[in-house]
XYZ file of C-alpha atoms in Angstrom:
556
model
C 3.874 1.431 38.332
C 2.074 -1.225 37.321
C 0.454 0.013 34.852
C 3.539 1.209 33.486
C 4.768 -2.262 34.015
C 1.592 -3.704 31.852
C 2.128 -1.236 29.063
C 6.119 -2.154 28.693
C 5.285 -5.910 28.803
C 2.657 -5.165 26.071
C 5.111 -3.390 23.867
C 7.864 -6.278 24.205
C 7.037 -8.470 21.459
C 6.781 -5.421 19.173
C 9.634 -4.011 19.696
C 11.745 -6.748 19.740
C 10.529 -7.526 16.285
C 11.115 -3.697 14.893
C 14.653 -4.127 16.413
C 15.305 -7.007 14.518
C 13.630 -7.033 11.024
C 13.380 -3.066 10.944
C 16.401 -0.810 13.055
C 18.842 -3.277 12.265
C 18.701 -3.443 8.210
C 18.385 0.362 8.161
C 21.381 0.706 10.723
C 23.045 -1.919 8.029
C 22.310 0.278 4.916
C 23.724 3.182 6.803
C 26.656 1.625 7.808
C 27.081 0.252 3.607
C 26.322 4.301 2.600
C 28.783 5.986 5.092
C 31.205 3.631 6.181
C 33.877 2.433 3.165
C 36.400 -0.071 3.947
C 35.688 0.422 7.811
C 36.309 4.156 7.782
C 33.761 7.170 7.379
C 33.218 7.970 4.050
C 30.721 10.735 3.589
C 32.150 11.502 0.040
C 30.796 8.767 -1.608
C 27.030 9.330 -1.011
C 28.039 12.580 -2.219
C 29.433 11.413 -5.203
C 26.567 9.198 -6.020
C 24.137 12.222 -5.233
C 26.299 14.218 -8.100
C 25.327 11.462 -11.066
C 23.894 13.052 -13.759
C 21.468 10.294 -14.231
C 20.623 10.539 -10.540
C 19.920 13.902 -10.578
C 17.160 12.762 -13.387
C 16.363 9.625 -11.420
C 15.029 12.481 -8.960
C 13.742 15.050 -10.803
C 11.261 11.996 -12.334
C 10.300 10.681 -8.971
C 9.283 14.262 -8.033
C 7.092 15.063 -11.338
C 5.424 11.954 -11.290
C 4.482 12.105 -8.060
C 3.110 15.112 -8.114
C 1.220 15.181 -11.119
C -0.099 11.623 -10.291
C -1.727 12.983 -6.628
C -3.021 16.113 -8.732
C -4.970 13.479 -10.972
C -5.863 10.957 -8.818
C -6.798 14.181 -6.170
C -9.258 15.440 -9.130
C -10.525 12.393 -10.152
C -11.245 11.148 -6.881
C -13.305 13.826 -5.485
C -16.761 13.169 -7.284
C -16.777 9.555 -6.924
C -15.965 10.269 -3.155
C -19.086 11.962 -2.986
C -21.430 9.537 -5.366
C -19.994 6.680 -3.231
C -20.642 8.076 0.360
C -23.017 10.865 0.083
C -25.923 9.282 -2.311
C -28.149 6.150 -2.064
C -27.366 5.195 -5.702
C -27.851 1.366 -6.758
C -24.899 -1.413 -6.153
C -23.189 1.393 -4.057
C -20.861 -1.548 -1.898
C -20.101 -3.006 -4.888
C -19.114 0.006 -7.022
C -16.947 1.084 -3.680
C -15.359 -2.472 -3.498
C -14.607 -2.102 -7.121
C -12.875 0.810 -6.636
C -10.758 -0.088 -3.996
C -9.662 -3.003 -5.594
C -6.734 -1.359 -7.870
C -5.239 -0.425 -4.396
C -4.468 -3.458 -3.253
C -3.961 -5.579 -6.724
C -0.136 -6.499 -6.940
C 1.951 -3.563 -8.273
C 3.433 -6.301 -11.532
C -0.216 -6.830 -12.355
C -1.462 -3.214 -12.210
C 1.672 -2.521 -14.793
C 1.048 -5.224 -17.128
C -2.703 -4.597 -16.960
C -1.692 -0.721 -18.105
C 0.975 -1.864 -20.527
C -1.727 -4.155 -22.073
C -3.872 -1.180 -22.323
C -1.376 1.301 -23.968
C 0.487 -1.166 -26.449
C 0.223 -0.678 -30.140
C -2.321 -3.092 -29.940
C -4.248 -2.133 -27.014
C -7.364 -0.038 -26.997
C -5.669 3.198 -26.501
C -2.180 2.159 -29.310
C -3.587 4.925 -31.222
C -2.047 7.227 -28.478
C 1.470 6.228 -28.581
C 2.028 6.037 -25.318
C 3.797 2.667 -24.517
C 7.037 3.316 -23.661
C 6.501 7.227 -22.353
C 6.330 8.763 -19.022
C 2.586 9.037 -19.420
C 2.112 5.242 -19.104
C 3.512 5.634 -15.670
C 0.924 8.448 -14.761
C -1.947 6.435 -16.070
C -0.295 3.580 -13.826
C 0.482 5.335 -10.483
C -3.323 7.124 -10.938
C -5.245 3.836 -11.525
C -2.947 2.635 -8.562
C -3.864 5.483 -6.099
C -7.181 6.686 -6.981
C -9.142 4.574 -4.669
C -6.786 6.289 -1.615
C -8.641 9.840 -2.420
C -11.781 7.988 -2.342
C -12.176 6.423 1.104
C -9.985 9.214 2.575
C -11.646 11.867 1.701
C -15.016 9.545 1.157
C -15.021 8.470 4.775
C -14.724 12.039 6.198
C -17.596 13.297 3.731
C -19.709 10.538 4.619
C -19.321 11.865 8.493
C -20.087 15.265 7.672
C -22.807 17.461 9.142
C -25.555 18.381 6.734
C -27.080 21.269 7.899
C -24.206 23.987 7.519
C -24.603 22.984 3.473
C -28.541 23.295 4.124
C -28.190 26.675 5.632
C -25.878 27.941 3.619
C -28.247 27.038 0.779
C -31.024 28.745 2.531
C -29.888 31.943 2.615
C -29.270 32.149 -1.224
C -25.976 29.946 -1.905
C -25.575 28.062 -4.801
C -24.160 24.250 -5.144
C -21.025 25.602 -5.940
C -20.604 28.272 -3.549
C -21.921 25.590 -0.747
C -19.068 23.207 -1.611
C -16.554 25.899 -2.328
C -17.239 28.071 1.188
C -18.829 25.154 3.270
C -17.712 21.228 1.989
C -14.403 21.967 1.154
C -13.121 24.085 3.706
C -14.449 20.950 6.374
C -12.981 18.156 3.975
C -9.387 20.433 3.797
C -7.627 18.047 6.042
C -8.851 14.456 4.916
C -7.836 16.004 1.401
C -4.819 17.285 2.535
C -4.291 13.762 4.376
C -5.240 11.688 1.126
C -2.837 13.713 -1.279
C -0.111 13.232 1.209
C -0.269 9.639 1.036
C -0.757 9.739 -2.617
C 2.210 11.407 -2.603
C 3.885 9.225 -0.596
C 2.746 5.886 -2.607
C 3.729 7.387 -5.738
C 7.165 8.152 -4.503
C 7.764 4.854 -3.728
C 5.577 2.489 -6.163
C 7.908 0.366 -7.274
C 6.340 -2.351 -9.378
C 4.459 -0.260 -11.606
C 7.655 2.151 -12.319
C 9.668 -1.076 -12.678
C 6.990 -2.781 -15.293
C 6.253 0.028 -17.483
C 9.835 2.120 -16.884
C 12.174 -0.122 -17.597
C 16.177 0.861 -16.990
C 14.674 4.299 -19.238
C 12.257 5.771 -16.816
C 13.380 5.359 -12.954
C 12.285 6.120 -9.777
C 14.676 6.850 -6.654
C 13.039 2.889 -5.622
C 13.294 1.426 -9.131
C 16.976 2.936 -9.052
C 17.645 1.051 -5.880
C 16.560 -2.170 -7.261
C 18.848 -1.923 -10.605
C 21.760 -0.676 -8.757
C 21.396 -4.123 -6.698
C 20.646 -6.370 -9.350
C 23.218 -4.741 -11.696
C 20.760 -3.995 -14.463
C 22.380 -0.626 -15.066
C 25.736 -0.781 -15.239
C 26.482 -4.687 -15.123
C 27.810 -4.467 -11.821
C 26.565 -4.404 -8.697
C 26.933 -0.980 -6.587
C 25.351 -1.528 -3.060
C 26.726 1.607 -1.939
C 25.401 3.907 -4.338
C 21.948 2.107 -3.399
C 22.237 2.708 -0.081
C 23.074 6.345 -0.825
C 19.494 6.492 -2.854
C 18.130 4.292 0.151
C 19.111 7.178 2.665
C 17.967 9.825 0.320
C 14.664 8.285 -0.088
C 14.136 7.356 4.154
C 15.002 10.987 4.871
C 12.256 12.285 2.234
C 10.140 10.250 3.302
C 10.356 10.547 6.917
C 9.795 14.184 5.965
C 6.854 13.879 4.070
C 5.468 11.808 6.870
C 6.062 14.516 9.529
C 4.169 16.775 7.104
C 1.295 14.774 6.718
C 1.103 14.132 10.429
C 1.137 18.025 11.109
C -1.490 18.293 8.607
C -4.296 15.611 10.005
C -3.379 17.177 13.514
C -5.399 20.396 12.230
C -8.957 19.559 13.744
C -11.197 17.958 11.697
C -15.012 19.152 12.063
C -15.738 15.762 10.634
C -14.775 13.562 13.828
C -17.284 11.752 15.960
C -20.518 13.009 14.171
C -23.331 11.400 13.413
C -22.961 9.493 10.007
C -25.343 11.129 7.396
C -28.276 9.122 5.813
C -27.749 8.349 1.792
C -29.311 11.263 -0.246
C -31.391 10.375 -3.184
C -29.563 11.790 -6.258
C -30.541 15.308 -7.914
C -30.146 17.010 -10.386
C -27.002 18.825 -9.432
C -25.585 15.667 -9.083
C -25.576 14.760 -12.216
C -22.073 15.948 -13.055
C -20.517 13.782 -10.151
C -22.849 10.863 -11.242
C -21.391 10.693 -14.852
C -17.645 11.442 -13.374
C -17.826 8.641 -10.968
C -19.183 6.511 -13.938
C -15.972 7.621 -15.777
C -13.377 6.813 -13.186
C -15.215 3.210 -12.667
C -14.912 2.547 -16.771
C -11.336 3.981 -16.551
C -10.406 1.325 -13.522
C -12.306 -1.322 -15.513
C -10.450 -0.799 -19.214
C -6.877 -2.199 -17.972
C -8.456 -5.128 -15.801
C -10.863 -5.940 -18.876
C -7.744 -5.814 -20.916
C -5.351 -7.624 -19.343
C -8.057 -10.427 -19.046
C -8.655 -10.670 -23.023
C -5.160 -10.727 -23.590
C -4.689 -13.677 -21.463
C -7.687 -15.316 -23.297
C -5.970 -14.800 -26.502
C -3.560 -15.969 -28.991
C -2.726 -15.514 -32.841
C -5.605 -13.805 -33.121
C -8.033 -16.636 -31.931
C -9.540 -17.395 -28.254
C -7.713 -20.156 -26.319
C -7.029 -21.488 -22.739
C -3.349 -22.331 -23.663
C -2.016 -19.463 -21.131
C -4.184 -20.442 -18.432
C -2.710 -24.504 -19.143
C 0.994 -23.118 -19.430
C 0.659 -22.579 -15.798
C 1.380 -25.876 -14.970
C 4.561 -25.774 -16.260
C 7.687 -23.657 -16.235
C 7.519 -21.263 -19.141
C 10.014 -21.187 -22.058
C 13.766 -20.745 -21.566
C 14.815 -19.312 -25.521
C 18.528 -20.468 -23.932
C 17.584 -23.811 -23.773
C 14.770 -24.108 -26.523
C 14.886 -28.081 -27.749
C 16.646 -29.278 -24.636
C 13.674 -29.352 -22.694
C 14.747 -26.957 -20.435
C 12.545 -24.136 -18.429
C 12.934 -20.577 -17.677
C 11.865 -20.924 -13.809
C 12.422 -23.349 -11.124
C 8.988 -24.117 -9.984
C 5.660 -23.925 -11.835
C 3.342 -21.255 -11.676
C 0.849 -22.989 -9.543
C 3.603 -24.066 -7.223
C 4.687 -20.340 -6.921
C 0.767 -19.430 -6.371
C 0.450 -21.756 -3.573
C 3.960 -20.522 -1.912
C 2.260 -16.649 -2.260
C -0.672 -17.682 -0.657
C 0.989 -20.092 2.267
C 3.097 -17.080 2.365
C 0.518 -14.569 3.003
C -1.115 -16.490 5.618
C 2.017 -16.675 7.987
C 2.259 -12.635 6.944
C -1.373 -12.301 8.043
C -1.314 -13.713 11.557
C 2.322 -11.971 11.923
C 0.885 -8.185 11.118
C -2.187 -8.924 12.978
C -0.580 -10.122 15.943
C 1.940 -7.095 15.804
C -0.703 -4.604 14.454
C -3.270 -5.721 17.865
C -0.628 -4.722 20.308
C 0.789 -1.807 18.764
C -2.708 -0.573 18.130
C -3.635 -1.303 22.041
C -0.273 0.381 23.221
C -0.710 3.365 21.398
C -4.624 4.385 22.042
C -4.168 2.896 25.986
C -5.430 5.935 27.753
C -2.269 7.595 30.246
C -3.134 7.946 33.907
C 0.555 9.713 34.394
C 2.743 11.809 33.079
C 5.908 8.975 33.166
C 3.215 6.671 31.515
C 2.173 9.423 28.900
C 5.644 9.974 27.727
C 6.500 5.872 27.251
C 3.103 5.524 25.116
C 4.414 8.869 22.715
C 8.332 6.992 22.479
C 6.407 3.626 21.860
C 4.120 5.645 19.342
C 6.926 7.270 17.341
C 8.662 3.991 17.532
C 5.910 1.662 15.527
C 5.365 4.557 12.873
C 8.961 4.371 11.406
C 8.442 1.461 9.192
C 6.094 3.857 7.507
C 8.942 6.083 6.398
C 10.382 3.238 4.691
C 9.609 1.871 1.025
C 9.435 -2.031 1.340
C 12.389 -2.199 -1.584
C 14.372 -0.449 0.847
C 13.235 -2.488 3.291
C 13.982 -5.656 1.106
C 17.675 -3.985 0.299
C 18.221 -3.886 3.816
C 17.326 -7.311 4.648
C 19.851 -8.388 1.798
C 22.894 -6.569 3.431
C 22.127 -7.021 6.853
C 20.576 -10.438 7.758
C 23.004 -13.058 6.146
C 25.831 -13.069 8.580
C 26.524 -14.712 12.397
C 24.928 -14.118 14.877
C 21.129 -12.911 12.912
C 21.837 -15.388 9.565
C 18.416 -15.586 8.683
C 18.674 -15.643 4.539
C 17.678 -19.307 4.174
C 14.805 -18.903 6.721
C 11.419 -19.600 5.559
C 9.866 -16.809 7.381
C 11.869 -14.314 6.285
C 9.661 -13.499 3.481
C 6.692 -13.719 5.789
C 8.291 -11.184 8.076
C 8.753 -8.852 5.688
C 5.673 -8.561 3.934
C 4.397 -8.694 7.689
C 6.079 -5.281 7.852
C 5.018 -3.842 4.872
C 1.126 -4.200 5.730
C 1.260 -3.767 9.782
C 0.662 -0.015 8.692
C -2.167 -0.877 6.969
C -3.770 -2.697 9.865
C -2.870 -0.678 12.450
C -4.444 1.849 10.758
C -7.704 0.075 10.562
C -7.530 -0.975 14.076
C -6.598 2.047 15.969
C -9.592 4.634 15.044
C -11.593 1.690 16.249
C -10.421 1.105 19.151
C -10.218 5.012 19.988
C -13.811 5.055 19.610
C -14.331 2.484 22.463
C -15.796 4.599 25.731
C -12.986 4.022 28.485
C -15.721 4.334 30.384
C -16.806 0.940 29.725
C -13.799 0.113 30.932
C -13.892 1.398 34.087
C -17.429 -0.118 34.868
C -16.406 -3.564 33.842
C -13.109 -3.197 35.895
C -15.399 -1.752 38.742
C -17.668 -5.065 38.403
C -15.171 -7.027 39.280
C -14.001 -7.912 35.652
C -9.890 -8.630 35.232
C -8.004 -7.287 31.948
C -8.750 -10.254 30.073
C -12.817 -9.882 30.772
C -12.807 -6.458 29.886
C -11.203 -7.334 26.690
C -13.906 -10.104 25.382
C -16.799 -8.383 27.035
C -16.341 -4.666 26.075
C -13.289 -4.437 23.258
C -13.960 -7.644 21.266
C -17.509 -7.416 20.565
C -16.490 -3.740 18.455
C -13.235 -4.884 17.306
C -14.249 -8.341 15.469
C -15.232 -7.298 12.293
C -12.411 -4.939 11.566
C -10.038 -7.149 12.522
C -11.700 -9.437 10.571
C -11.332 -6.683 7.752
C -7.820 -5.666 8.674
C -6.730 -9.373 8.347
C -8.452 -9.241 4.485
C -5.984 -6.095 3.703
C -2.962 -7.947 5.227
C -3.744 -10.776 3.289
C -4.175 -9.022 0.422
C -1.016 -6.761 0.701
C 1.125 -9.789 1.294
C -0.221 -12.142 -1.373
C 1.176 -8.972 -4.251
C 3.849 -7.674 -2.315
C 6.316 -7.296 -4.796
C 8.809 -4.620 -3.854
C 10.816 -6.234 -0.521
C 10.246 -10.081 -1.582
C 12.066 -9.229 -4.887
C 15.122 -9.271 -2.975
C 14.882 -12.000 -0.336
C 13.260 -14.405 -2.052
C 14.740 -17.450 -2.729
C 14.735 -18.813 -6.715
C 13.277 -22.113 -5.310
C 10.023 -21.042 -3.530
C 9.288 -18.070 -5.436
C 6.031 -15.836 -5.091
C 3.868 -15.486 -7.651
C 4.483 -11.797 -8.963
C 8.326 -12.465 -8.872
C 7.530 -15.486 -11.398
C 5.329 -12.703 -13.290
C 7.628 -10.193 -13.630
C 10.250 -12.676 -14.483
C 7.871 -14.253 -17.682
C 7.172 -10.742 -18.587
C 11.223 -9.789 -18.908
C 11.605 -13.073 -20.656
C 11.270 -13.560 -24.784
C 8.565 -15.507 -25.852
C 4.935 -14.659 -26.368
C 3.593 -17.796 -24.100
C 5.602 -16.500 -21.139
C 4.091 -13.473 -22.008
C 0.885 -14.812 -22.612
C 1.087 -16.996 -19.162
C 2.240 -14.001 -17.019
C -0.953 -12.346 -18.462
C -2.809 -15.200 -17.087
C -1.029 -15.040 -13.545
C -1.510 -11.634 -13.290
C -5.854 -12.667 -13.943
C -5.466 -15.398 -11.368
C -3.776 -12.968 -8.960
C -5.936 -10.351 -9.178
C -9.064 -12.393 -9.437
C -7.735 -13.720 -5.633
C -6.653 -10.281 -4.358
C -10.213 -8.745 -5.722
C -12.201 -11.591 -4.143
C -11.037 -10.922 -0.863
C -11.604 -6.737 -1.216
C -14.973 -8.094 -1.793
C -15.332 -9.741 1.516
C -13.060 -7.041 3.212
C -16.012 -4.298 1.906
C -19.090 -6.618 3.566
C -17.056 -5.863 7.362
C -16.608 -2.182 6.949
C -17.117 0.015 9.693
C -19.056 2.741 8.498
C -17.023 5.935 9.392
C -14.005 4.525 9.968
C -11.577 4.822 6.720
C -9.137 1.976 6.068
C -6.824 3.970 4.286
């Protein structure tokens, strides 16, 4: 009992918060989707569901999703391999580069492509600004680096010497991998694609950036319907309908790709495999990883020339016009400015920002992470860890615009009026990356030895000893690591702030995305710069994240 007692106390805080900033905006949006005038109204999800640009709104979501994971799945593979597998020069670096377009802010991965694919980018020749096939390029640079250290960190834990005898008794490279590697890596790829999926289904930024109102996703779709961008109204309900429809395929998907990583994996707890030198064979994944790094490179390398340029000549005027305000065309000669706050003041309210987000989701992500790896000694204490464990994995079957719609409809009223709260953003944004960390910190902390436990406890050691003497000496540097992603998450998180923010404290990609749907070619020109500043920030800290990884242990 008390142990039962301890775990319950642990999962308070946690749950009090999910209740709050989690069950009670999606109870809100299902209460806007089902219930019209105060009465049950099924019929009008239904009719939303029977749009003829919905059912297209769908259909996209589904092809670009899937052909995106295929990509990203293919592409990611090789450098997997080079990257965890072979002792190959600047190999932290090359991996930190890689990982990088994961976390950059979803506005600055789409202007970064859109810079890329314009008529007067490197690849205008191609024609593709303004198709669907911008959005693939964008949603595979975004996702790429999730194939990578999936897959990556399960390769680099796999046992040589079934490949080694395999090759001994006549195989060659490509039956070893197609017989041997692959079948072992099945579920980490399996895992990875899932997610890919998953993060293509809801990316919302890119979608948004390099979509328009022309090409929508089920979460662009939710955004428009709320701002009105479609129609010129505003139609909560049919958002909520798409919100719904999303959660529930979602939710799905999740369930899938839990059943999937359940298969065992031959890859857990073994002994991490020394670095190969290169050979010849290699070669082909050697000059394929060298592609996909040139590939992630071209947009970023883009997007910073085009903020170093102007008429044709090199100048810092972008990177000075972010001092001020940007241009309003409405109120060109009256001195007047298209935003309420400069850019640097909306860069210092990101980063303030993502520092209360950070100590929020690490706080959150600690206990959750203890609660659900604390070892059961009872059936009764088995079954309230597995409730407490399906509970803190639902915010991952929700897409942080739907989170962000729900916070709109749900939070502004008596008694829980919380819209002019300066946390509320924080909270959020806490929520969108607590998945993230707890996922950093819980393979971590299942790899501690209870046993250790036990002797400390048997020594004479209270709770609190046993958790600086035998957990926190392990669990420093990831947290450490887990508190870079959070950071890094929060500082571009784009999709749920878009809707709570408020117009006098904005974040930085909000001000981005609003210079890029502005006229002018310095807005333009000074979101280009943001976007450089911003990911310059967000790739600084991927850097440091890279210097505390575990070896092993994936953070994706």
């Amino acid at each position: 009992m008390r142990r039962l007692a301890g775990l319950l106390a642990l999962a308070a805080v946690p749950t009090a918060v999910l209740a709050v900033f989690f069950l009670l905006p999606v109870t809100g949006m299902l209460q806007r989707g089902f219930w019209t005038d105060g009465s049950f109204d099924p019929g009008a999800v239904l009719e939303v569901l029977g749009r003829e640009r919905t059912g297209r709104v769908i259909w996209f979501t589904l092809w670009t999703s899937a052909t995106s994971t295929v990509v990203a799945v293919v592409l990611g593979l090789p450098a997997a391999y080079v990257l965890h597998r072979l002792a190959i020069p600047l190999r932290g670096a090359v991996r930190a580069a890689l990982l990088v377009p994961f976390v950059l802010p979803t506005v600055v991965v789409g202007i970064a492509i859109r810079e890329l694919v314009a008529d007067s980018g490197p690849l205008g020749f191609l024609g593709l600004d303004g198709t669907p096939y911008a959005i693939l390029i964008g949603l595979v640079f975004f996702n790429v680096a999730v194939v990578i250290r999936t897959v990556g960190t399960a390769w680099e834990s796999l046992d040589r010497r079934p490949a080694e005898a395999a090759a001994a008794l006549g195989a060659s490279p490509v039956q070893v991998l197609t017989t041997v590697t692959l079948p072992a890596l099945r579920p980490a790829i399996v895992s990875a694609a899932a997610v890919v999926f998953l993060f293509c289904a809801t990316g919302f930024g890119v979608v948004l950036m390099l979509g328009g109102t022309r090409y929508a996703s089920v979460e662009t779709e939710i955004y428009l319907l709320t701002t009105g961008a479609i129609t010129g109204s505003v139609e909560y309900q049919a958002a909520a309908a798409l919100s719904l429809v999303q959660l529930a395929a979602v939710v799905v998907l999740l369930a899938v790709a839990a059943r999937l990583r359940a298969v065992p994996d031959p890859t857990v707890r073994r002994a991490l495999a020394v670095p190969a030198r290169p050979r010849k064979q290699d070669v082909p994944a050697l000059v394929a990883t060298g592609l996909v790094l040139v590939a992630i490179a071209a947009p970023v390398v883009t997007l910073v020339v085009g903020s170093l340029r102007r008429d044709g000549a090199w100048t810092l005027v972008h990177y000075r016009a972010l001092q001020g305000t940007g241009e309003d065309a409405g109120a060109a000669g009256m001195g007047g400015g298209l935003l309420r706050a400069p850019v640097t003041e909306a860069l210092a309210n990101s980063l303030r920002i993502a520092v209360d987000a950070t100590w929020m989701s690490l706080l959150l992500g600690l206990l959750v992470a203890f609660v659900v790896t604390r070892r059961a000694r009872g059936r009764a204490e088995a079954s309230v860890r597995n409730v407490f464990d399906g509970l803190f994995m639902l915010p991952l079957g929700v897409s942080a615009v739907t989170l962000g719609f729900g916070f709109l409809i749900t939070l502004d009223d008596p008694p829980i009026d919380l819209r002019s709260s300066p946390l509320l953003v924080p909270v959020a944004q806490a929520l969108v990356a607590l998945p993230l960390v707890v996922r950093v910190l819980v393979p971590v902390l299942q790899g501690i030895d209870d046993r250790q436990r036990q002797a400390a406890a048997s020594l004479g050691a209270g709770p609190l000893r046993t958790l600086l003497t035998v957990d926190a000496p392990v669990l420093w540097r990831p947290l450490l690591a887990a508190a870079g992603f959070a950071f890094a998450v929060s500082l571009g998180e784009f999709g749920a702030t878009s809707f709570i923010v408020r117009a006098e404290v904005p974040t930085l990609p909000v001000v981005i995305y609003r210079l890029i749907g502005s006229p002018g070619a310095l807005n333009y020109g000074t979101a280009m710069a943001a976007s450089v500043v911003l990911a310059g920030a967000t790739a600084l800290v991927i850097l440091l994240v890279e210097r505390l990884r575990v070896p092993g242990v994936g953070v994706i």
